[in-house]
Amino acid sequence: MGIERILLRELIGNISDPVVFFEIVGEKAVIRHVNKSFENVFGFKESEVAGRSVDDLIVPEKDISMALEINRKVGSGQIVCVEVVRKARDGLRFFELMAIPAFTGAKQHGLAIYRDITEKKILQDKILESERRYRELFENSLDALVVVDQNLSFVEVNKAFEFMSGYRESELVGRNLGDLVEKSSFRKLLSNMKKRRRIRKMKIELKDKKGRKKILEGNLRYINGSEIILQFRDVTQLIRLEKLLRTINKINKLVLRENDVDRLLSESAKLLSSVEPGFACWIGLIEEGNVKRRVCTGYSCVDRADMNFKCFKKAYDKRKTVLIRSATREKICPAEWDGNCTISPMIVEDKVTGFVVLHSTVVPSKDELDLMQTLSDNIAFKIKALELEEAKKIAYGRIEDNIVKFATLADEIRNPLAAILAYAEIFVPDEVGREKIKSQVERVEKVLDELDRGWLESEKVREFLRRTWKLE
């Protein structure tokens, strides 16, 4: 063994990483020496591998062409640094390979130094997988997510926040959250962020790109010392739905206790208009083929609307609440009406008796439309009940009038009959004639007796109706 080989052995023996001293034969790298670290990491002793191709021994089949390319580069005098996968006795491992040409005489030799990065690679893969999962959750979350810095300036936002705000991520990055959020909400967020407090279910007012106000439920969570993740959920419709439910509950109580149609409609319209700023209510009843206004709050208070308007016809035909968006409203609604309209037919016994129209600057949800229909039907039922109650009172009054007239009529008839009998006794000398007159008077008396009995029966009927209909 030459002095060069001895020095080379000592050199590679002092290197802590696995080292292979190889000779390029043809296109393969043939092993001449390996150090102890190679034996420990790869699990092969030098006596097992000396004289074998390093490519055949430790290179996976799919990486053979890359390994041969490395051999060619080293043979031409190039130094190669590259990440590779190699086969050890216990399985595949990851390495940073440095291949250095080492010419000795006429032969082409080289050193392959393998720095084991398997654990680092596994950790990197775990980090990458974690980042991939985070990115997937971030982008695909149904909740709006934003990452902000210590000053609450946008770092990144997900698709849900883009949809909610109307802004693209490129329009938001670098801008401050305070540009979109109402000032008091922003100050509270900033204060809690500086105090390192976690916020859960904080209500925040945000204006989207079109200037529409939205109520968000926000959570504040720290990612690390410099970046914060905020999670938002749009609860605008949910809050409005809660307000509408409370309003409908108040109107239902009003329906139960109020017995005046005008007051019922007027108070119902006021309550509906108070659900949100910018709301207005118009209630009309069908009279002679047209819809005549009974009450109106806010704006768009037309006196009469034609049943042929498509908005009314659509609600009438479908027998349910319809939504007319502001974009199409002008084509099918009265010209004076503004904004989005919900038109609810007032239905009782499958008959449309009128309409409740709610104007708003927002587009109501399907749940809100269903609630409006239920409310309109309740109002229609109460109006019908009040009309029936009024009809009962009128009928009862007529019965009382008829009873009095029956009694008066009987008395008015009996008095002339008595006079007829007296005149017959005085002025009719013929006995036969007097008997005939007397006979006819008796027949009339019997009819009057029947009327008296009918009067008594009518009194019983009147008393029964008074108790049944609870009339005073």
Tab-separated table of C-alpha atoms in Angstrom:
chain	number	residue	atom	x	y	z
A	1	MET	CA	0.000	0.000	0.000
A	2	GLY	CA	1.505	3.362	-1.020
A	3	ILE	CA	2.064	6.282	1.318
A	4	GLU	CA	-0.776	8.134	-0.402
A	5	ARG	CA	-3.244	5.361	0.356
A	6	ILE	CA	-2.111	5.240	3.995
A	7	LEU	CA	-2.561	8.990	4.373
A	8	LEU	CA	-5.930	8.765	2.645
A	9	ARG	CA	-7.111	6.060	5.030
A	10	GLU	CA	-6.080	8.168	8.003
A	11	LEU	CA	-7.774	11.207	6.507
A	12	ILE	CA	-11.131	9.586	5.877
A	13	GLY	CA	-10.924	7.752	9.208
A	14	ASN	CA	-10.914	11.089	11.029
A	15	ILE	CA	-14.028	12.339	9.248
A	16	SER	CA	-17.152	11.887	11.399
A	17	ASP	CA	-19.501	11.502	8.417
A	18	PRO	CA	-19.622	8.305	6.284
A	19	VAL	CA	-16.941	8.430	3.553
A	20	VAL	CA	-16.334	6.238	0.505
A	21	PHE	CA	-13.075	6.325	-1.420
A	22	PHE	CA	-13.929	5.051	-4.895
A	23	GLU	CA	-12.406	4.491	-8.288
A	24	ILE	CA	-14.335	5.266	-11.442
A	25	VAL	CA	-14.319	2.176	-13.614
A	26	GLY	CA	-16.247	2.699	-16.825
A	27	GLU	CA	-19.300	4.569	-15.660
A	28	LYS	CA	-19.527	2.994	-12.192
A	29	ALA	CA	-17.911	4.052	-8.904
A	30	VAL	CA	-16.115	1.043	-7.410
A	31	ILE	CA	-15.490	1.096	-3.637
A	32	ARG	CA	-11.866	0.952	-2.526
A	33	HIS	CA	-12.131	2.101	1.094
A	34	VAL	CA	-14.852	3.152	3.569
A	35	ASN	CA	-14.487	4.600	7.045
A	36	LYS	CA	-15.962	3.383	10.313
A	37	SER	CA	-18.745	5.917	10.167
A	38	PHE	CA	-19.850	4.405	6.836
A	39	GLU	CA	-19.910	0.975	8.441
A	40	ASN	CA	-21.955	2.283	11.393
A	41	VAL	CA	-24.475	4.306	9.356
A	42	PHE	CA	-24.920	2.000	6.346
A	43	GLY	CA	-24.381	-1.278	8.228
A	44	PHE	CA	-21.829	-2.676	5.741
A	45	LYS	CA	-18.226	-3.582	6.711
A	46	GLU	CA	-15.379	-2.627	4.427
A	47	SER	CA	-14.539	-6.293	3.814
A	48	GLU	CA	-18.095	-6.773	2.455
A	49	VAL	CA	-18.113	-3.852	0.082
A	50	ALA	CA	-14.537	-3.343	-1.138
A	51	GLY	CA	-14.428	-3.912	-4.907
A	52	ARG	CA	-18.212	-3.538	-5.331
A	53	SER	CA	-19.939	-0.752	-7.189
A	54	VAL	CA	-21.233	1.874	-4.769
A	55	ASP	CA	-24.033	2.497	-7.261
A	56	ASP	CA	-25.210	-1.114	-7.136
A	57	LEU	CA	-24.785	-1.293	-3.383
A	58	ILE	CA	-26.516	1.773	-1.931
A	59	VAL	CA	-28.215	3.673	-4.779
A	60	PRO	CA	-32.010	3.062	-5.179
A	61	GLU	CA	-32.901	1.818	-8.667
A	62	LYS	CA	-34.866	4.968	-9.528
A	63	ASP	CA	-31.769	7.141	-8.760
A	64	ILE	CA	-29.213	5.132	-10.778
A	65	SER	CA	-29.166	7.555	-13.725
A	66	MET	CA	-28.520	10.484	-11.354
A	67	ALA	CA	-25.712	8.535	-9.641
A	68	LEU	CA	-24.042	7.790	-12.991
A	69	GLU	CA	-24.257	11.485	-13.883
A	70	ILE	CA	-22.467	12.292	-10.598
A	71	ASN	CA	-19.749	9.778	-11.553
A	72	ARG	CA	-19.274	11.467	-14.919
A	73	LYS	CA	-18.968	14.897	-13.337
A	74	VAL	CA	-16.426	13.713	-10.755
A	75	GLY	CA	-14.477	11.911	-13.521
A	76	SER	CA	-14.264	15.216	-15.379
A	77	GLY	CA	-12.876	16.962	-12.289
A	78	GLN	CA	-16.085	18.602	-10.932
A	79	ILE	CA	-17.130	18.773	-7.286
A	80	VAL	CA	-20.776	17.730	-6.798
A	81	CYS	CA	-22.978	18.730	-3.850
A	82	VAL	CA	-26.489	17.327	-3.853
A	83	GLU	CA	-29.214	15.822	-1.614
A	84	VAL	CA	-29.656	12.103	-2.232
A	85	VAL	CA	-31.495	9.065	-0.944
A	86	ARG	CA	-29.364	5.997	-0.286
A	87	LYS	CA	-30.003	2.435	0.867
A	88	ALA	CA	-28.624	1.404	4.260
A	89	ARG	CA	-29.013	-2.064	5.675
A	90	ASP	CA	-31.905	-0.853	7.857
A	91	GLY	CA	-33.694	1.066	5.093
A	92	LEU	CA	-33.604	4.291	3.101
A	93	ARG	CA	-31.885	7.353	4.517
A	94	PHE	CA	-31.371	10.944	3.381
A	95	PHE	CA	-27.931	12.471	2.866
A	96	GLU	CA	-26.187	15.601	1.709
A	97	LEU	CA	-23.613	14.159	-0.674
A	98	MET	CA	-20.313	15.898	-1.500
A	99	ALA	CA	-18.413	14.049	-4.251
A	100	ILE	CA	-14.807	15.272	-4.711
A	101	PRO	CA	-12.462	14.159	-7.516
A	102	ALA	CA	-9.128	12.731	-6.286
A	103	PHE	CA	-6.826	11.770	-9.165
A	104	THR	CA	-4.000	9.398	-8.277
A	105	GLY	CA	-1.752	8.725	-11.214
A	106	ALA	CA	-3.625	7.562	-14.274
A	107	LYS	CA	-6.636	6.377	-12.323
A	108	GLN	CA	-9.714	8.432	-11.584
A	109	HIS	CA	-10.625	8.353	-7.918
A	110	GLY	CA	-12.994	10.299	-5.770
A	111	LEU	CA	-14.267	10.813	-2.257
A	112	ALA	CA	-17.998	10.604	-1.471
A	113	ILE	CA	-18.824	12.205	1.878
A	114	TYR	CA	-22.376	11.465	3.104
A	115	ARG	CA	-23.814	13.792	5.717
A	116	ASP	CA	-26.816	12.045	7.289
A	117	ILE	CA	-29.837	14.417	7.289
A	118	THR	CA	-32.520	11.761	7.768
A	119	GLU	CA	-33.840	13.161	11.055
A	120	LYS	CA	-33.662	16.729	9.718
A	121	LYS	CA	-35.489	15.637	6.566
A	122	ILE	CA	-38.200	13.866	8.557
A	123	LEU	CA	-38.605	16.976	10.708
A	124	GLN	CA	-38.756	19.176	7.592
A	125	ASP	CA	-41.352	16.875	6.056
A	126	LYS	CA	-43.395	17.059	9.245
A	127	ILE	CA	-43.161	20.847	9.211
A	128	LEU	CA	-44.112	20.950	5.540
A	129	GLU	CA	-47.022	18.586	6.163
A	130	SER	CA	-48.093	20.700	9.110
A	131	GLU	CA	-47.878	23.827	6.971
A	132	ARG	CA	-49.798	22.099	4.178
A	133	ARG	CA	-52.549	21.089	6.570
A	134	TYR	CA	-52.626	24.567	8.089
A	135	ARG	CA	-52.818	26.099	4.616
A	136	GLU	CA	-55.581	23.684	3.631
A	137	LEU	CA	-57.572	24.434	6.795
A	138	PHE	CA	-56.896	28.162	6.436
A	139	GLU	CA	-58.017	28.361	2.818
A	140	ASN	CA	-60.966	25.958	3.045
A	141	SER	CA	-62.373	27.147	6.383
A	142	LEU	CA	-66.014	28.231	6.215
A	143	ASP	CA	-65.172	30.864	8.818
A	144	ALA	CA	-63.328	33.977	7.709
A	145	LEU	CA	-59.695	33.865	8.861
A	146	VAL	CA	-57.118	36.648	8.762
A	147	VAL	CA	-53.521	36.891	9.922
A	148	VAL	CA	-52.507	40.326	11.201
A	149	ASP	CA	-49.365	41.808	12.749
A	150	GLN	CA	-49.023	43.577	16.102
A	151	ASN	CA	-50.655	46.727	14.677
A	152	LEU	CA	-53.569	44.721	13.233
A	153	SER	CA	-52.373	45.217	9.657
A	154	PHE	CA	-53.313	42.396	7.264
A	155	VAL	CA	-50.663	39.773	6.509
A	156	GLU	CA	-52.942	37.273	4.761
A	157	VAL	CA	-56.649	36.418	4.510
A	158	ASN	CA	-58.548	33.330	3.371
A	159	LYS	CA	-61.217	32.987	0.678
A	160	ALA	CA	-64.074	33.191	3.192
A	161	PHE	CA	-62.903	36.613	4.386
A	162	GLU	CA	-62.505	37.780	0.775
A	163	PHE	CA	-66.123	36.768	0.135
A	164	MET	CA	-67.352	38.357	3.368
A	165	SER	CA	-65.544	41.669	2.909
A	166	GLY	CA	-65.736	41.918	-0.876
A	167	TYR	CA	-61.990	42.646	-1.022
A	168	ARG	CA	-59.308	40.464	-2.607
A	169	GLU	CA	-56.296	39.487	-0.533
A	170	SER	CA	-54.056	41.649	-2.742
A	171	GLU	CA	-56.230	44.671	-1.825
A	172	LEU	CA	-55.965	43.986	1.912
A	173	VAL	CA	-52.359	42.939	2.575
A	174	GLY	CA	-50.568	45.910	4.131
A	175	ARG	CA	-53.805	47.738	4.991
A	176	ASN	CA	-54.989	48.047	8.578
A	177	LEU	CA	-58.013	46.220	9.947
A	178	GLY	CA	-59.153	49.574	11.339
A	179	ASP	CA	-59.960	50.681	7.771
A	180	LEU	CA	-62.808	48.139	7.702
A	181	VAL	CA	-63.853	47.798	11.339
A	182	GLU	CA	-65.911	50.253	13.403
A	183	LYS	CA	-63.626	52.329	15.685
A	184	SER	CA	-64.783	51.068	19.110
A	185	SER	CA	-64.476	47.453	17.947
A	186	PHE	CA	-60.986	48.166	16.606
A	187	ARG	CA	-59.848	49.818	19.843
A	188	LYS	CA	-61.094	46.871	21.890
A	189	LEU	CA	-59.302	44.399	19.628
A	190	LEU	CA	-56.071	46.384	19.780
A	191	SER	CA	-56.262	46.720	23.574
A	192	ASN	CA	-56.774	43.004	24.126
A	193	MET	CA	-54.043	42.164	21.652
A	194	LYS	CA	-51.530	44.344	23.521
A	195	LYS	CA	-52.561	42.761	26.831
A	196	ARG	CA	-52.112	39.288	25.301
A	197	ARG	CA	-55.753	38.461	26.013
A	198	ARG	CA	-57.664	35.888	24.028
A	199	ILE	CA	-61.069	37.092	22.880
A	200	ARG	CA	-63.993	34.753	22.256
A	201	LYS	CA	-67.235	35.759	20.538
A	202	MET	CA	-66.577	39.469	20.409
A	203	LYS	CA	-69.123	41.397	18.289
A	204	ILE	CA	-67.454	43.525	15.608
A	205	GLU	CA	-69.023	45.890	13.075
A	206	LEU	CA	-67.399	45.733	9.636
A	207	LYS	CA	-68.141	47.600	6.417
A	208	ASP	CA	-67.600	45.594	3.255
A	209	LYS	CA	-66.336	46.941	-0.051
A	210	LYS	CA	-69.871	48.038	-1.052
A	211	GLY	CA	-70.310	49.946	2.206
A	212	ARG	CA	-72.741	47.438	3.732
A	213	LYS	CA	-72.539	47.035	7.496
A	214	LYS	CA	-72.011	43.504	8.765
A	215	ILE	CA	-71.978	42.160	12.303
A	216	LEU	CA	-69.168	39.665	12.863
A	217	GLU	CA	-68.501	37.357	15.778
A	218	GLY	CA	-64.739	37.361	16.245
A	219	ASN	CA	-62.201	35.217	18.083
A	220	LEU	CA	-58.628	36.401	18.673
A	221	ARG	CA	-55.854	33.779	18.845
A	222	TYR	CA	-52.095	34.168	18.920
A	223	ILE	CA	-49.914	32.322	16.412
A	224	ASN	CA	-46.642	33.626	17.798
A	225	GLY	CA	-45.215	36.795	19.235
A	226	SER	CA	-45.501	38.835	16.045
A	227	GLU	CA	-48.529	37.503	14.211
A	228	ILE	CA	-52.121	36.954	15.304
A	229	ILE	CA	-54.901	34.933	13.741
A	230	LEU	CA	-58.426	36.319	13.875
A	231	GLN	CA	-61.445	34.147	13.175
A	232	PHE	CA	-64.704	35.779	12.080
A	233	ARG	CA	-68.216	34.525	11.469
A	234	ASP	CA	-70.868	36.676	9.802
A	235	VAL	CA	-73.826	36.770	12.199
A	236	THR	CA	-75.614	39.724	10.559
A	237	GLN	CA	-78.571	37.670	9.369
A	238	LEU	CA	-78.632	35.633	12.582
A	239	ILE	CA	-78.889	38.778	14.717
A	240	ARG	CA	-81.515	40.253	12.392
A	241	LEU	CA	-83.405	36.952	12.527
A	242	GLU	CA	-83.328	37.068	16.330
A	243	LYS	CA	-84.673	40.640	16.239
A	244	LEU	CA	-87.378	39.594	13.783
A	245	LEU	CA	-88.357	36.662	16.016
A	246	ARG	CA	-88.678	38.971	19.014
A	247	THR	CA	-90.700	41.433	16.912
A	248	ILE	CA	-93.021	38.689	15.659
A	249	ASN	CA	-93.494	37.498	19.222
A	250	LYS	CA	-94.583	41.031	20.196
A	251	ILE	CA	-96.954	41.209	17.211
A	252	ASN	CA	-98.438	37.801	18.058
A	253	LYS	CA	-99.176	39.059	21.575
A	254	LEU	CA	-100.748	42.115	19.949
A	255	VAL	CA	-102.851	39.836	17.721
A	256	LEU	CA	-104.197	38.066	20.813
A	257	ARG	CA	-105.210	41.170	22.767
A	258	GLU	CA	-106.009	43.876	20.198
A	259	ASN	CA	-109.590	44.035	18.947
A	260	ASP	CA	-109.311	47.087	16.717
A	261	VAL	CA	-108.142	46.391	13.153
A	262	ASP	CA	-106.585	49.817	12.569
A	263	ARG	CA	-104.599	49.725	15.800
A	264	LEU	CA	-103.529	46.131	15.110
A	265	LEU	CA	-102.181	47.009	11.666
A	266	SER	CA	-100.625	50.299	12.775
A	267	GLU	CA	-98.743	48.785	15.739
A	268	SER	CA	-97.646	45.773	13.663
A	269	ALA	CA	-96.190	48.059	10.980
A	270	LYS	CA	-94.317	50.128	13.586
A	271	LEU	CA	-92.800	47.013	15.148
A	272	LEU	CA	-91.700	45.616	11.774
A	273	SER	CA	-90.116	48.940	10.802
A	274	SER	CA	-88.061	48.947	14.008
A	275	VAL	CA	-86.252	45.650	13.271
A	276	GLU	CA	-83.367	47.420	11.471
A	277	PRO	CA	-82.523	51.005	10.485
A	278	GLY	CA	-83.750	51.661	6.964
A	279	PHE	CA	-86.750	49.315	7.274
A	280	ALA	CA	-90.250	50.488	6.298
A	281	CYS	CA	-93.594	48.702	6.272
A	282	TRP	CA	-96.653	49.057	4.028
A	283	ILE	CA	-99.867	47.086	4.704
A	284	GLY	CA	-102.770	47.041	2.278
A	285	LEU	CA	-106.068	45.148	2.102
A	286	ILE	CA	-107.745	44.012	-1.113
A	287	GLU	CA	-110.827	46.072	-1.936
A	288	GLU	CA	-112.657	45.916	-5.282
A	289	GLY	CA	-109.756	44.306	-7.058
A	290	ASN	CA	-107.101	46.758	-5.835
A	291	VAL	CA	-104.809	46.831	-2.831
A	292	LYS	CA	-105.727	49.821	-0.692
A	293	ARG	CA	-103.245	51.104	1.855
A	294	ARG	CA	-104.297	50.778	5.484
A	295	VAL	CA	-101.019	51.729	7.195
A	296	CYS	CA	-97.522	52.798	6.161
A	297	THR	CA	-94.379	53.614	8.137
A	298	GLY	CA	-91.140	55.111	6.880
A	299	TYR	CA	-91.230	55.810	3.169
A	300	SER	CA	-92.895	54.662	-0.081
A	301	CYS	CA	-96.407	55.329	1.264
A	302	VAL	CA	-98.516	54.907	-1.881
A	303	ASP	CA	-102.295	55.083	-1.300
A	304	ARG	CA	-103.336	52.315	-3.655
A	305	ALA	CA	-101.575	49.599	-5.634
A	306	ASP	CA	-102.815	47.726	-8.673
A	307	MET	CA	-103.257	43.966	-8.184
A	308	ASN	CA	-101.840	43.574	-11.697
A	309	PHE	CA	-98.380	44.645	-10.489
A	310	LYS	CA	-96.163	41.601	-11.020
A	311	CYS	CA	-94.887	41.717	-7.430
A	312	PHE	CA	-98.407	41.328	-6.005
A	313	LYS	CA	-99.484	38.855	-8.671
A	314	LYS	CA	-96.447	36.667	-7.970
A	315	ALA	CA	-97.157	36.596	-4.216
A	316	TYR	CA	-100.887	36.087	-4.871
A	317	ASP	CA	-100.375	33.175	-7.270
A	318	LYS	CA	-97.726	31.420	-5.177
A	319	ARG	CA	-99.617	32.018	-1.919
A	320	LYS	CA	-96.330	32.738	-0.146
A	321	THR	CA	-93.889	35.547	0.599
A	322	VAL	CA	-91.752	36.618	-2.346
A	323	LEU	CA	-88.546	38.638	-2.394
A	324	ILE	CA	-88.193	41.444	-4.919
A	325	ARG	CA	-84.568	42.569	-5.049
A	326	SER	CA	-83.789	46.229	-5.599
A	327	ALA	CA	-82.220	45.464	-9.002
A	328	THR	CA	-85.553	44.194	-10.427
A	329	ARG	CA	-87.964	46.134	-8.205
A	330	GLU	CA	-88.511	49.068	-10.577
A	331	LYS	CA	-89.774	46.796	-13.317
A	332	ILE	CA	-92.500	45.057	-11.318
A	333	CYS	CA	-93.343	47.244	-8.275
A	334	PRO	CA	-94.907	50.680	-7.770
A	335	ALA	CA	-92.462	53.371	-8.900
A	336	GLU	CA	-92.464	55.016	-5.461
A	337	TRP	CA	-91.211	51.875	-3.694
A	338	ASP	CA	-87.535	51.639	-2.878
A	339	GLY	CA	-84.944	49.048	-1.858
A	340	ASN	CA	-85.513	45.314	-1.464
A	341	CYS	CA	-89.125	44.278	-0.849
A	342	THR	CA	-90.627	41.238	0.831
A	343	ILE	CA	-94.283	40.906	-0.153
A	344	SER	CA	-96.301	38.604	2.080
A	345	PRO	CA	-99.879	37.712	1.111
A	346	MET	CA	-102.295	37.765	4.060
A	347	ILE	CA	-104.030	34.399	3.704
A	348	VAL	CA	-107.011	33.059	5.629
A	349	GLU	CA	-109.033	30.033	4.511
A	350	ASP	CA	-106.921	29.988	1.326
A	351	LYS	CA	-108.128	33.473	0.427
A	352	VAL	CA	-105.702	36.378	-0.001
A	353	THR	CA	-107.149	39.371	1.832
A	354	GLY	CA	-104.189	41.763	1.628
A	355	PHE	CA	-100.413	42.139	1.685
A	356	VAL	CA	-97.694	43.041	4.175
A	357	VAL	CA	-94.785	44.706	2.374
A	358	LEU	CA	-91.452	45.179	4.158
A	359	HIS	CA	-88.890	47.482	2.521
A	360	SER	CA	-85.247	47.052	3.532
A	361	THR	CA	-81.712	47.910	2.517
A	362	VAL	CA	-80.647	44.301	3.149
A	363	VAL	CA	-81.603	41.057	1.441
A	364	PRO	CA	-83.575	38.844	3.868
A	365	SER	CA	-82.825	35.147	4.268
A	366	LYS	CA	-85.247	32.294	3.507
A	367	ASP	CA	-85.948	31.904	7.247
A	368	GLU	CA	-86.945	35.575	7.420
A	369	LEU	CA	-89.289	35.131	4.435
A	370	ASP	CA	-90.954	32.147	6.132
A	371	LEU	CA	-91.390	34.121	9.362
A	372	MET	CA	-92.951	37.030	7.479
A	373	GLN	CA	-95.478	34.687	5.874
A	374	THR	CA	-96.449	33.192	9.236
A	375	LEU	CA	-96.877	36.682	10.681
A	376	SER	CA	-99.026	37.880	7.749
A	377	ASP	CA	-101.289	34.834	8.073
A	378	ASN	CA	-101.712	35.471	11.815
A	379	ILE	CA	-102.741	39.082	11.173
A	380	ALA	CA	-105.162	37.984	8.421
A	381	PHE	CA	-106.730	35.399	10.748
A	382	LYS	CA	-107.220	38.008	13.480
A	383	ILE	CA	-108.849	40.471	11.055
A	384	LYS	CA	-111.199	37.710	9.898
A	385	ALA	CA	-112.017	36.848	13.505
A	386	LEU	CA	-112.769	40.493	14.287
A	387	GLU	CA	-114.980	40.734	11.195
A	388	LEU	CA	-116.901	37.623	12.331
A	389	GLU	CA	-117.242	39.108	15.801
A	390	GLU	CA	-118.664	42.282	14.298
A	391	ALA	CA	-121.016	40.211	12.132
A	392	LYS	CA	-122.270	38.406	15.248
A	393	LYS	CA	-123.017	41.704	16.945
A	394	ILE	CA	-124.903	42.956	13.901
A	395	ALA	CA	-126.919	39.722	13.642
A	396	TYR	CA	-127.747	39.810	17.342
A	397	GLY	CA	-128.915	43.417	17.061
A	398	ARG	CA	-131.179	42.547	14.162
A	399	ILE	CA	-132.669	39.625	16.132
A	400	GLU	CA	-133.417	41.960	19.037
A	401	ASP	CA	-135.033	44.473	16.659
A	402	ASN	CA	-137.174	41.756	15.108
A	403	ILE	CA	-138.337	40.499	18.524
A	404	VAL	CA	-139.433	43.996	19.531
A	405	LYS	CA	-141.179	44.441	16.202
A	406	PHE	CA	-142.989	41.108	16.653
A	407	ALA	CA	-144.280	42.144	20.100
A	408	THR	CA	-145.328	45.613	18.914
A	409	LEU	CA	-146.987	44.195	15.808
A	410	ALA	CA	-149.118	41.773	17.861
A	411	ASP	CA	-150.325	44.562	20.114
A	412	GLU	CA	-151.035	46.808	17.141
A	413	ILE	CA	-153.134	44.063	15.547
A	414	ARG	CA	-155.111	43.111	18.696
A	415	ASN	CA	-156.367	46.666	19.306
A	416	PRO	CA	-158.118	46.965	15.893
A	417	LEU	CA	-159.540	43.447	16.332
A	418	ALA	CA	-161.215	44.448	19.586
A	419	ALA	CA	-162.659	47.496	17.856
A	420	ILE	CA	-163.932	45.338	14.955
A	421	LEU	CA	-165.800	43.043	17.377
A	422	ALA	CA	-167.359	46.041	19.142
A	423	TYR	CA	-168.448	47.613	15.854
A	424	ALA	CA	-169.931	44.263	14.722
A	425	GLU	CA	-172.071	43.982	17.869
A	426	ILE	CA	-173.380	47.520	17.395
A	427	PHE	CA	-173.714	47.985	13.674
A	428	VAL	CA	-174.316	44.464	12.270
A	429	PRO	CA	-177.931	43.442	12.979
A	430	ASP	CA	-177.633	40.109	11.189
A	431	GLU	CA	-176.661	37.332	13.604
A	432	VAL	CA	-175.125	35.274	10.855
A	433	GLY	CA	-173.007	38.249	9.725
A	434	ARG	CA	-171.833	38.909	13.266
A	435	GLU	CA	-170.782	35.255	13.694
A	436	LYS	CA	-168.787	35.323	10.479
A	437	ILE	CA	-166.930	38.462	11.606
A	438	LYS	CA	-166.347	36.931	15.042
A	439	SER	CA	-165.046	33.719	13.422
A	440	GLN	CA	-162.502	35.648	11.320
A	441	VAL	CA	-161.340	37.642	14.341
A	442	GLU	CA	-160.794	34.401	16.272
A	443	ARG	CA	-158.677	33.085	13.398
A	444	VAL	CA	-156.544	36.208	13.532
A	445	GLU	CA	-156.296	35.821	17.333
A	446	LYS	CA	-154.928	32.323	16.871
A	447	VAL	CA	-152.302	33.677	14.477
A	448	LEU	CA	-151.396	36.315	17.064
A	449	ASP	CA	-151.127	33.604	19.735
A	450	GLU	CA	-148.673	31.788	17.441
A	451	LEU	CA	-146.716	35.035	17.071
A	452	ASP	CA	-146.613	35.345	20.855
A	453	ARG	CA	-145.266	31.830	21.206
A	454	GLY	CA	-142.722	32.650	18.463
A	455	TRP	CA	-141.727	35.762	20.376
A	456	LEU	CA	-141.079	33.642	23.487
A	457	GLU	CA	-138.987	31.222	21.417
A	458	SER	CA	-137.087	34.182	19.932
A	459	GLU	CA	-136.341	35.402	23.451
A	460	LYS	CA	-134.821	32.001	24.219
A	461	VAL	CA	-132.779	32.119	21.010
A	462	ARG	CA	-131.564	35.612	21.840
A	463	GLU	CA	-130.482	34.505	25.327
A	464	PHE	CA	-128.716	31.453	23.907
A	465	LEU	CA	-126.829	33.565	21.346
A	466	ARG	CA	-125.927	36.117	23.984
A	467	ARG	CA	-124.351	33.423	26.161
A	468	THR	CA	-122.728	31.543	23.252
A	469	TRP	CA	-121.280	34.626	21.557
A	470	LYS	CA	-120.520	36.210	24.936
A	471	LEU	CA	-122.362	39.391	24.025
A	472	GLU	CA	-123.292	41.965	26.618
